[in-house]
Coordinates of C-alpha atoms in Angstrom, one line a residue:
M1 CA -47.6 110.3 316.8
I2 CA -51.0 107.8 318.2
G3 CA -54.7 109.0 317.6
K4 CA -57.1 109.8 319.3
E5 CA -59.3 106.6 319.0
N6 CA -56.3 104.7 320.1
A7 CA -54.9 106.4 323.0
Q8 CA -59.3 106.4 324.2
R9 CA -58.9 102.6 323.8
M10 CA -55.6 102.2 326.2
E11 CA -56.3 104.1 328.5
K12 CA -60.0 101.4 328.4
I13 CA -56.4 99.0 328.7
V14 CA -55.2 100.5 331.3
S15 CA -58.8 100.6 333.8
L16 CA -59.0 97.5 333.0
C17 CA -56.1 96.0 334.4
K18 CA -56.6 97.8 337.6
R19 CA -60.5 97.5 337.2
R20 CA -60.6 93.5 337.3
G21 CA -57.1 92.2 338.5
F22 CA -54.3 91.9 335.8
I23 CA -51.9 94.2 336.5
F24 CA -51.2 96.7 339.4
Q25 CA -48.6 99.6 339.7
A26 CA -46.2 98.8 342.0
S27 CA -45.6 100.0 346.1
E28 CA -48.8 101.8 344.3
I29 CA -49.7 102.6 347.7
Y30 CA -46.5 104.7 348.3
G31 CA -46.6 106.9 345.1
G32 CA -45.8 103.4 343.0
L33 CA -42.6 102.6 341.6
N34 CA -41.8 103.8 338.0
G35 CA -41.0 100.7 335.8
V36 CA -41.9 98.2 337.9
W37 CA -45.4 96.5 338.0
D38 CA -47.2 93.6 340.1
Y39 CA -49.9 91.1 338.1
G40 CA -53.0 90.2 340.2
P41 CA -54.9 87.7 340.6
L42 CA -56.0 87.5 336.5
G43 CA -52.9 88.8 334.8
T44 CA -51.3 85.3 337.1
E45 CA -53.1 83.3 335.7
L46 CA -52.7 84.6 332.4
K47 CA -49.0 85.3 332.5
N48 CA -47.8 81.3 334.0
N49 CA -51.0 80.5 330.7
L50 CA -48.7 82.2 328.6
K51 CA -45.4 80.4 330.2
Q52 CA -46.4 77.1 330.4
Y53 CA -47.6 77.0 327.0
W54 CA -44.7 78.4 326.0
W55 CA -42.7 75.5 327.3
K56 CA -45.3 72.6 326.5
V57 CA -44.5 73.4 322.5
I58 CA -41.0 74.5 323.1
V59 CA -39.8 71.8 325.1
R60 CA -42.0 68.8 326.3
D61 CA -43.5 69.0 323.2
R62 CA -40.2 68.8 321.4
D63 CA -37.1 66.7 321.8
D64 CA -34.6 68.8 320.6
V65 CA -34.8 71.7 324.0
V66 CA -34.0 71.1 327.1
G67 CA -35.0 73.4 330.1
L68 CA -32.0 75.9 332.3
D69 CA -33.3 78.0 334.6
G70 CA -30.4 80.2 335.9
A71 CA -29.3 82.3 338.5
I72 CA -30.8 86.4 338.7
L73 CA -27.5 87.2 340.0
T74 CA -24.2 87.2 337.5
H75 CA -20.5 86.7 337.6
P76 CA -19.6 91.0 336.8
A77 CA -16.5 88.7 334.5
A78 CA -19.2 87.0 332.9
L79 CA -21.4 90.6 331.7
K80 CA -17.5 91.7 331.4
A81 CA -17.1 89.1 328.9
S82 CA -20.8 90.1 326.6
G83 CA -19.9 92.9 326.3
H84 CA -22.5 94.3 329.1
V85 CA -20.2 96.2 331.0
D86 CA -18.8 98.0 328.2
T87 CA -21.4 98.7 325.7
F88 CA -24.5 98.1 327.0
T89 CA -25.7 101.1 327.4
D90 CA -28.3 104.5 326.1
P91 CA -27.6 107.6 325.0
M92 CA -28.9 109.7 328.3
V93 CA -30.0 113.6 328.3
D94 CA -31.1 116.1 331.2
C95 CA -33.8 118.6 330.5
R96 CA -32.5 121.6 331.9
T97 CA -36.1 122.9 332.2
C98 CA -38.8 120.4 333.4
K99 CA -35.2 117.8 334.4
A100 CA -36.8 115.7 333.2
R101 CA -34.3 112.6 331.8
L102 CA -34.2 111.4 328.8
R103 CA -32.7 109.1 326.4
A104 CA -31.3 111.4 323.5
D105 CA -32.9 108.5 320.7
Q106 CA -35.4 108.8 321.2
L107 CA -36.1 113.1 321.4
A108 CA -38.6 115.4 318.6
E109 CA -37.2 117.1 316.2
K110 CA -38.5 120.7 315.2
N111 CA -37.2 121.8 313.2
G112 CA -33.9 120.6 313.3
T113 CA -33.3 121.0 316.9
K114 CA -34.0 118.2 319.5
Q115 CA -36.9 119.2 322.1
C116 CA -38.6 118.1 325.6
P117 CA -41.5 115.3 324.7
N118 CA -42.3 116.7 327.9
C119 CA -42.4 120.7 328.6
G120 CA -41.3 121.7 325.3
G121 CA -37.5 122.5 326.0
R122 CA -35.1 123.1 323.6
D123 CA -32.2 123.0 326.3
L124 CA -31.1 119.5 326.8
T125 CA -27.4 118.5 328.1
E126 CA -24.9 117.0 326.0
A127 CA -26.3 112.9 325.4
R128 CA -24.5 110.7 327.8
P129 CA -23.9 106.8 327.7
F130 CA -25.6 105.8 330.9
N131 CA -25.3 101.8 331.2
L132 CA -29.1 100.3 331.6
M133 CA -28.1 97.4 334.9
F134 CA -28.8 97.0 338.3
Q135 CA -25.4 96.9 340.2
T136 CA -25.4 95.2 343.4
Q137 CA -23.0 94.0 346.3
M138 CA -22.2 90.6 347.6
G139 CA -21.5 89.5 350.8
A140 CA -20.0 92.0 353.7
S141 CA -18.0 94.0 352.4
A142 CA -18.3 96.9 349.7
D143 CA -15.2 97.0 347.0
P144 CA -14.9 96.1 343.6
A145 CA -14.5 92.4 343.5
S146 CA -17.8 91.8 345.6
I147 CA -19.9 94.2 342.8
A148 CA -22.3 91.8 341.2
Y149 CA -25.2 92.2 338.4
L150 CA -29.1 91.6 338.3
R151 CA -28.3 90.1 334.9
P152 CA -29.8 92.3 332.0
E153 CA -30.8 89.2 329.5
T154 CA -31.9 85.5 330.2
A155 CA -29.3 84.3 327.7
Q156 CA -25.7 84.7 329.0
S157 CA -26.5 82.2 331.4
I158 CA -27.8 79.3 328.9
F159 CA -23.3 80.1 327.4
V160 CA -21.9 80.1 330.0
Q161 CA -24.1 76.5 331.6
F162 CA -23.7 74.9 327.7
K163 CA -20.3 72.7 328.2
N164 CA -22.4 71.4 331.6
V165 CA -26.2 71.2 330.5
L166 CA -24.3 69.0 326.9
D167 CA -22.7 66.5 329.0
V168 CA -25.6 66.1 331.1
S169 CA -28.6 65.9 328.2
R170 CA -25.9 63.9 325.9
K171 CA -27.7 66.1 323.1
K172 CA -26.6 66.5 319.3
L173 CA -26.7 69.3 317.3
P174 CA -28.6 71.0 316.9
F175 CA -30.3 71.1 320.1
G176 CA -31.9 74.3 321.7
I177 CA -31.9 75.0 325.7
A178 CA -34.8 76.7 327.0
Q179 CA -35.4 79.7 329.4
I180 CA -37.7 81.8 331.4
G181 CA -37.1 84.2 333.5
K182 CA -36.7 88.0 335.1
A183 CA -34.4 90.3 333.7
F184 CA -33.4 94.3 334.3
R185 CA -33.3 96.9 332.5
N186 CA -32.8 100.4 334.8
E187 CA -34.1 102.2 331.4
I188 CA -34.2 105.3 331.3
N189 CA -37.7 106.6 330.5
P190 CA -39.6 103.3 331.1
R191 CA -43.3 103.4 329.0
N192 CA -46.0 102.2 327.7
F193 CA -47.8 101.0 330.1
T194 CA -46.1 97.1 330.5
F195 CA -44.3 97.5 327.5
R196 CA -40.5 98.8 328.1
S197 CA -40.2 97.8 331.9
R198 CA -37.6 98.5 334.3
E199 CA -37.9 94.4 335.6
F200 CA -39.6 92.2 333.6
E201 CA -39.1 88.6 332.2
Q202 CA -38.4 86.8 329.4
M203 CA -38.7 83.2 327.1
E204 CA -35.7 83.0 325.3
L205 CA -34.4 79.6 323.2
E206 CA -30.7 78.9 321.9
Y207 CA -30.5 76.6 319.3
F208 CA -26.9 75.1 318.4
C209 CA -26.0 74.6 315.0
R210 CA -23.1 73.4 312.5
P211 CA -22.7 76.4 310.8
E212 CA -24.0 76.6 307.7
Q213 CA -27.4 75.6 309.7
G214 CA -27.2 78.9 310.9
M215 CA -29.5 81.2 308.0
D216 CA -32.0 77.5 307.4
L217 CA -32.3 77.7 311.2
L218 CA -32.7 81.2 311.4
A219 CA -35.8 81.2 308.3
Y220 CA -37.4 77.6 310.5
W221 CA -37.6 79.1 313.8
L222 CA -39.1 82.7 312.2
K223 CA -42.3 80.5 311.2
E224 CA -42.4 78.1 314.1
R225 CA -42.8 81.1 315.9
I226 CA -45.3 83.6 313.8
K227 CA -47.5 80.3 314.4
F228 CA -47.3 80.3 318.2
Y229 CA -48.9 83.6 318.4
E230 CA -51.4 82.9 316.1
E231 CA -52.0 79.6 317.9
I232 CA -52.5 81.4 321.5
G233 CA -55.5 84.1 319.4
I234 CA -53.2 87.0 318.5
S235 CA -54.6 87.8 315.2
R236 CA -52.2 88.3 312.4
K237 CA -53.0 91.1 310.2
R238 CA -51.6 92.6 313.6
L239 CA -48.5 90.9 313.5
H240 CA -45.7 91.8 311.3
I241 CA -42.7 90.6 310.5
L242 CA -39.6 93.1 311.0
D243 CA -35.9 91.8 308.9
V244 CA -33.6 94.5 310.8
P245 CA -31.1 94.9 307.8
E246 CA -27.6 94.8 308.1
K247 CA -26.4 98.4 309.1
E248 CA -28.8 97.8 312.4
R249 CA -28.1 94.1 313.4
A250 CA -26.4 93.5 316.0
F251 CA -22.0 92.8 314.2
Y252 CA -21.8 90.0 315.1
S253 CA -25.4 89.0 313.7
K254 CA -26.3 87.5 310.1
G255 CA -29.7 87.8 310.6
T256 CA -32.3 89.5 312.6
F257 CA -36.6 89.0 312.4
D258 CA -38.2 91.3 314.6
I259 CA -42.0 89.8 315.0
E260 CA -43.4 93.0 316.0
Y261 CA -46.9 93.7 316.9
E262 CA -49.5 96.7 316.7
F263 CA -50.3 97.9 320.6
P264 CA -52.7 101.2 320.7
F265 CA -49.7 102.9 320.4
G266 CA -48.3 101.8 317.8
R267 CA -46.5 99.1 316.3
Q268 CA -44.2 97.6 318.6
E269 CA -41.3 94.8 318.8
L270 CA -43.0 91.7 320.6
E271 CA -39.1 89.0 319.4
G272 CA -37.0 88.9 318.4
V273 CA -35.2 85.6 316.0
A274 CA -31.7 86.6 315.8
Y275 CA -28.9 84.2 313.9
R276 CA -25.5 84.8 316.6
T277 CA -23.7 82.8 314.7
D278 CA -20.6 81.6 317.6
Y279 CA -19.8 85.2 318.7
D280 CA -21.8 84.8 322.5
L281 CA -19.2 81.0 323.1
Q282 CA -16.5 82.5 321.8
Q283 CA -16.0 85.3 323.7
H284 CA -17.6 83.2 326.7
I285 CA -14.3 80.7 325.6
K286 CA -11.4 83.5 325.5
A287 CA -12.8 85.0 329.1
S288 CA -12.5 82.0 331.0
G289 CA -10.7 79.8 329.4
K290 CA -12.7 77.1 328.9
Q291 CA -13.7 74.9 326.2
L292 CA -17.4 75.2 325.0
D293 CA -17.0 73.3 322.1
Y294 CA -19.7 70.5 321.0
F295 CA -17.4 66.7 319.4
D296 CA -19.3 65.4 316.5
E297 CA -18.7 60.8 317.4
E298 CA -19.5 60.1 314.1
T299 CA -16.9 62.6 312.4
K300 CA -15.0 63.2 315.1
E301 CA -14.9 66.8 314.9
R302 CA -14.7 69.5 317.3
L303 CA -16.4 72.8 316.4
V304 CA -17.6 76.2 318.5
P305 CA -22.0 76.1 317.2
H306 CA -23.2 78.4 315.9
V307 CA -26.6 79.7 317.7
V308 CA -29.7 80.9 317.0
E309 CA -31.9 82.6 318.9
P310 CA -35.3 83.5 319.3
S311 CA -36.7 85.9 322.3
A312 CA -39.8 87.1 323.4
G313 CA -41.4 88.5 326.4
V314 CA -43.5 88.0 328.5
D315 CA -44.9 91.5 329.9
R316 CA -44.6 92.8 326.5
T317 CA -46.9 89.6 324.9
V318 CA -48.7 89.8 327.8
L319 CA -49.5 93.4 327.2
A320 CA -50.3 91.9 323.4
L321 CA -52.8 89.3 324.0
I322 CA -54.6 92.2 326.9
C323 CA -54.6 94.6 323.9
D324 CA -55.4 91.6 321.5
A325 CA -59.2 90.7 323.5
Y326 CA -60.7 93.9 323.9
D327 CA -63.5 94.3 322.7
E328 CA -66.2 95.8 322.7
D329 CA -70.3 94.8 322.1
S330 CA -73.5 95.4 322.1
A331 CA -75.9 92.9 324.2
P332 CA -79.1 92.6 325.9
D333 CA -79.9 93.8 330.2
E334 CA -82.2 91.9 332.2
K335 CA -85.0 94.0 330.8
G336 CA -83.8 93.2 327.3
K337 CA -82.5 97.0 326.1
M338 CA -79.1 96.9 324.3
E339 CA -76.2 98.0 326.9
T340 CA -72.3 98.0 325.3
R341 CA -70.5 95.4 326.5
I342 CA -66.9 94.8 327.8
V343 CA -65.3 92.0 327.1
M344 CA -61.7 90.3 326.4
R345 CA -61.7 87.6 323.8
F346 CA -59.2 85.3 325.4
H347 CA -58.3 81.8 323.7
P348 CA -60.0 79.7 326.0
R349 CA -56.5 77.9 325.8
I350 CA -54.4 81.5 327.4
A351 CA -58.0 82.1 329.3
P352 CA -57.3 83.1 333.4
I353 CA -60.6 81.1 334.6
K354 CA -61.8 79.1 331.6
C355 CA -65.6 78.7 333.2
A356 CA -68.2 79.8 335.3
I357 CA -70.9 78.0 337.4
F358 CA -73.6 79.8 338.2
P359 CA -76.6 78.5 340.3
L360 CA -79.8 80.3 338.4
L361 CA -80.8 81.9 342.8
R362 CA -78.2 81.7 345.5
N363 CA -81.6 81.6 347.8
K364 CA -82.0 78.1 346.8
E365 CA -80.0 75.6 348.5
P366 CA -80.9 72.7 345.7
L367 CA -79.3 74.8 343.3
V368 CA -76.5 75.9 344.7
A369 CA -75.6 72.2 347.2
K370 CA -75.9 71.4 343.0
A371 CA -73.7 74.4 341.5
R372 CA -71.3 73.1 343.8
E373 CA -70.6 70.0 342.4
V374 CA -70.8 71.3 338.7
Q375 CA -67.2 73.0 341.1
A376 CA -65.8 69.9 341.7
L377 CA -65.6 68.3 339.0
L378 CA -64.8 70.5 336.7
R379 CA -62.0 71.8 339.4
P380 CA -59.5 69.2 338.8
H381 CA -59.1 70.0 335.0
M382 CA -59.6 73.7 334.8
N383 CA -59.3 76.0 336.0
V384 CA -63.6 77.4 337.8
F385 CA -64.8 80.3 339.1
Y386 CA -68.1 80.1 341.3
D387 CA -70.7 83.6 341.5
E388 CA -73.3 83.3 342.7
G389 CA -74.5 87.2 343.6
G390 CA -76.4 89.9 341.7
A391 CA -78.5 89.0 338.4
I392 CA -77.2 86.3 336.7
G393 CA -76.7 88.6 333.4
R394 CA -74.4 90.6 334.8
R395 CA -72.7 88.0 336.5
Y396 CA -72.3 86.9 332.9
R397 CA -70.6 90.6 331.6
R398 CA -68.7 90.4 334.6
Q399 CA -66.7 86.7 333.0
D400 CA -67.3 88.6 329.2
E401 CA -65.1 91.1 331.1
I402 CA -62.4 88.7 332.5
G403 CA -62.3 86.9 329.2
T404 CA -63.6 83.4 330.5
P405 CA -64.8 81.6 327.8
F406 CA -67.9 79.8 329.1
G407 CA -70.4 80.1 331.7
V408 CA -72.7 77.5 333.4
T409 CA -75.8 77.9 334.7
I410 CA -77.5 75.2 336.9
D411 CA -81.4 75.8 336.6
F412 CA -85.3 74.3 337.8
E413 CA -84.1 72.4 335.4
T414 CA -81.6 70.9 335.6
L415 CA -83.4 69.7 339.3
G416 CA -85.5 67.7 336.7
E417 CA -88.5 70.1 337.9
K418 CA -89.5 70.9 334.4
G419 CA -89.3 67.2 333.0
E420 CA -86.5 64.4 333.3
E421 CA -85.2 64.1 330.4
L422 CA -83.3 67.2 331.8
R423 CA -82.7 66.3 334.8
D424 CA -78.3 66.5 335.1
T425 CA -77.7 68.6 333.3
V426 CA -77.3 72.6 332.2
T427 CA -77.1 75.4 330.2
L428 CA -73.1 76.2 329.3
R429 CA -72.8 79.5 327.4
D430 CA -70.2 80.9 324.7
R431 CA -68.8 84.1 325.8
D432 CA -68.0 84.6 322.1
S433 CA -71.5 84.3 320.5
M434 CA -73.6 84.4 323.8
K435 CA -74.6 81.4 322.3
Q436 CA -76.8 78.8 324.9
E437 CA -76.8 74.7 324.6
R438 CA -78.4 72.0 326.9
V439 CA -75.2 69.9 328.4
A440 CA -75.5 66.9 330.7
I441 CA -73.3 67.4 333.3
K442 CA -70.9 63.6 332.8
D443 CA -70.2 65.3 329.6
L444 CA -69.4 68.6 330.6
A445 CA -65.3 68.2 331.5
H446 CA -64.5 66.7 328.6
L447 CA -66.7 69.8 326.8
I448 CA -64.3 72.2 328.1
S449 CA -61.2 70.5 328.4
S450 CA -61.4 69.6 324.5
K451 CA -61.9 73.7 323.4
I452 CA -59.3 74.8 326.0
R453 CA -56.7 72.1 325.0

């Protein structure tokens, strides 16, 4: 159970996400599409910043990882081989009282009897398996031969294309194949805002290795992934590592760690880091009849590599970033009266907008012209926002609420009206401390860029 304070905090976060353009309910004007979300202007920037930084850290900063962008539509034989067609199910029950459809393994019990979380009723159907995959048809005829699936995960395209990627990249073990992409699961009960959705995005790495390297690389990648979350500004004290017990792991896994985050609605998984052995490649070898092995030029040995998989949810991480950043403090308004300030304390490298530019007055053409010059100067280096509407304090608050780390104000000192020594300088404001300093315009791009890397 989550406390009242955490429930209220989550309500505020959901409200801010819609009000400021981070996340919208999909097809809202038609009543909404349950478990599906659209990202607004700020949410899109935040999401892209996260994905770009993951790609930089996992692929571009390393010599041992290459990328793949696999198709969403998936051959049924591939998902049959991976086990998804036969076993990718959740136990489902219906409440005969309120007609709700529920996951049987998530029902609370009272006096030894499971009950519906919506109406409290106990008149439930027997649990039955429910396949989570979205099935579709390819081609003009609707027959079994035309069945395809929207992929339920991004991993299988990596395994299926393993040999092709190996041949063109000429990598030696250990090496990885990384992918960011959409996946689809027909969740029985989507919940907790964007945390559990029917359409979502994954950031996934399959890191291939020799069998004797597996456990060491599992520990290595767990450490690397924790470091990543700290680098994007998620508090280490809200991150937890769960060593998944053997009885709860997939049967082919020799070790699995869940990286969990303390959301307002409870501690939940952000990412799994699993040592999957050679199970996936072996399954596709058996099903396809094709060789998906690795030839070691030095030892002249052929082997089917084992794999360590760090698999993170983009949408879950975005939600964690938003929850971690949300804060309220007190700040003076234009008249010096203290008021509550909502501030999103995003790390500068992840923040949707890096710098906001404000002419002190909108009706003073020299101030506006100079502000536009500063905007043009900074735009090639970062995402900037120009705002000339309302009192300067109100403009600061609007940017604080969306997490913009820096604000630049062009005032009369910039024009040299209060001394030539201040000409072509601006006020640079820090979001978190609210401190201001005078900075030369010519130094702005370098100074701010150094803070947002």
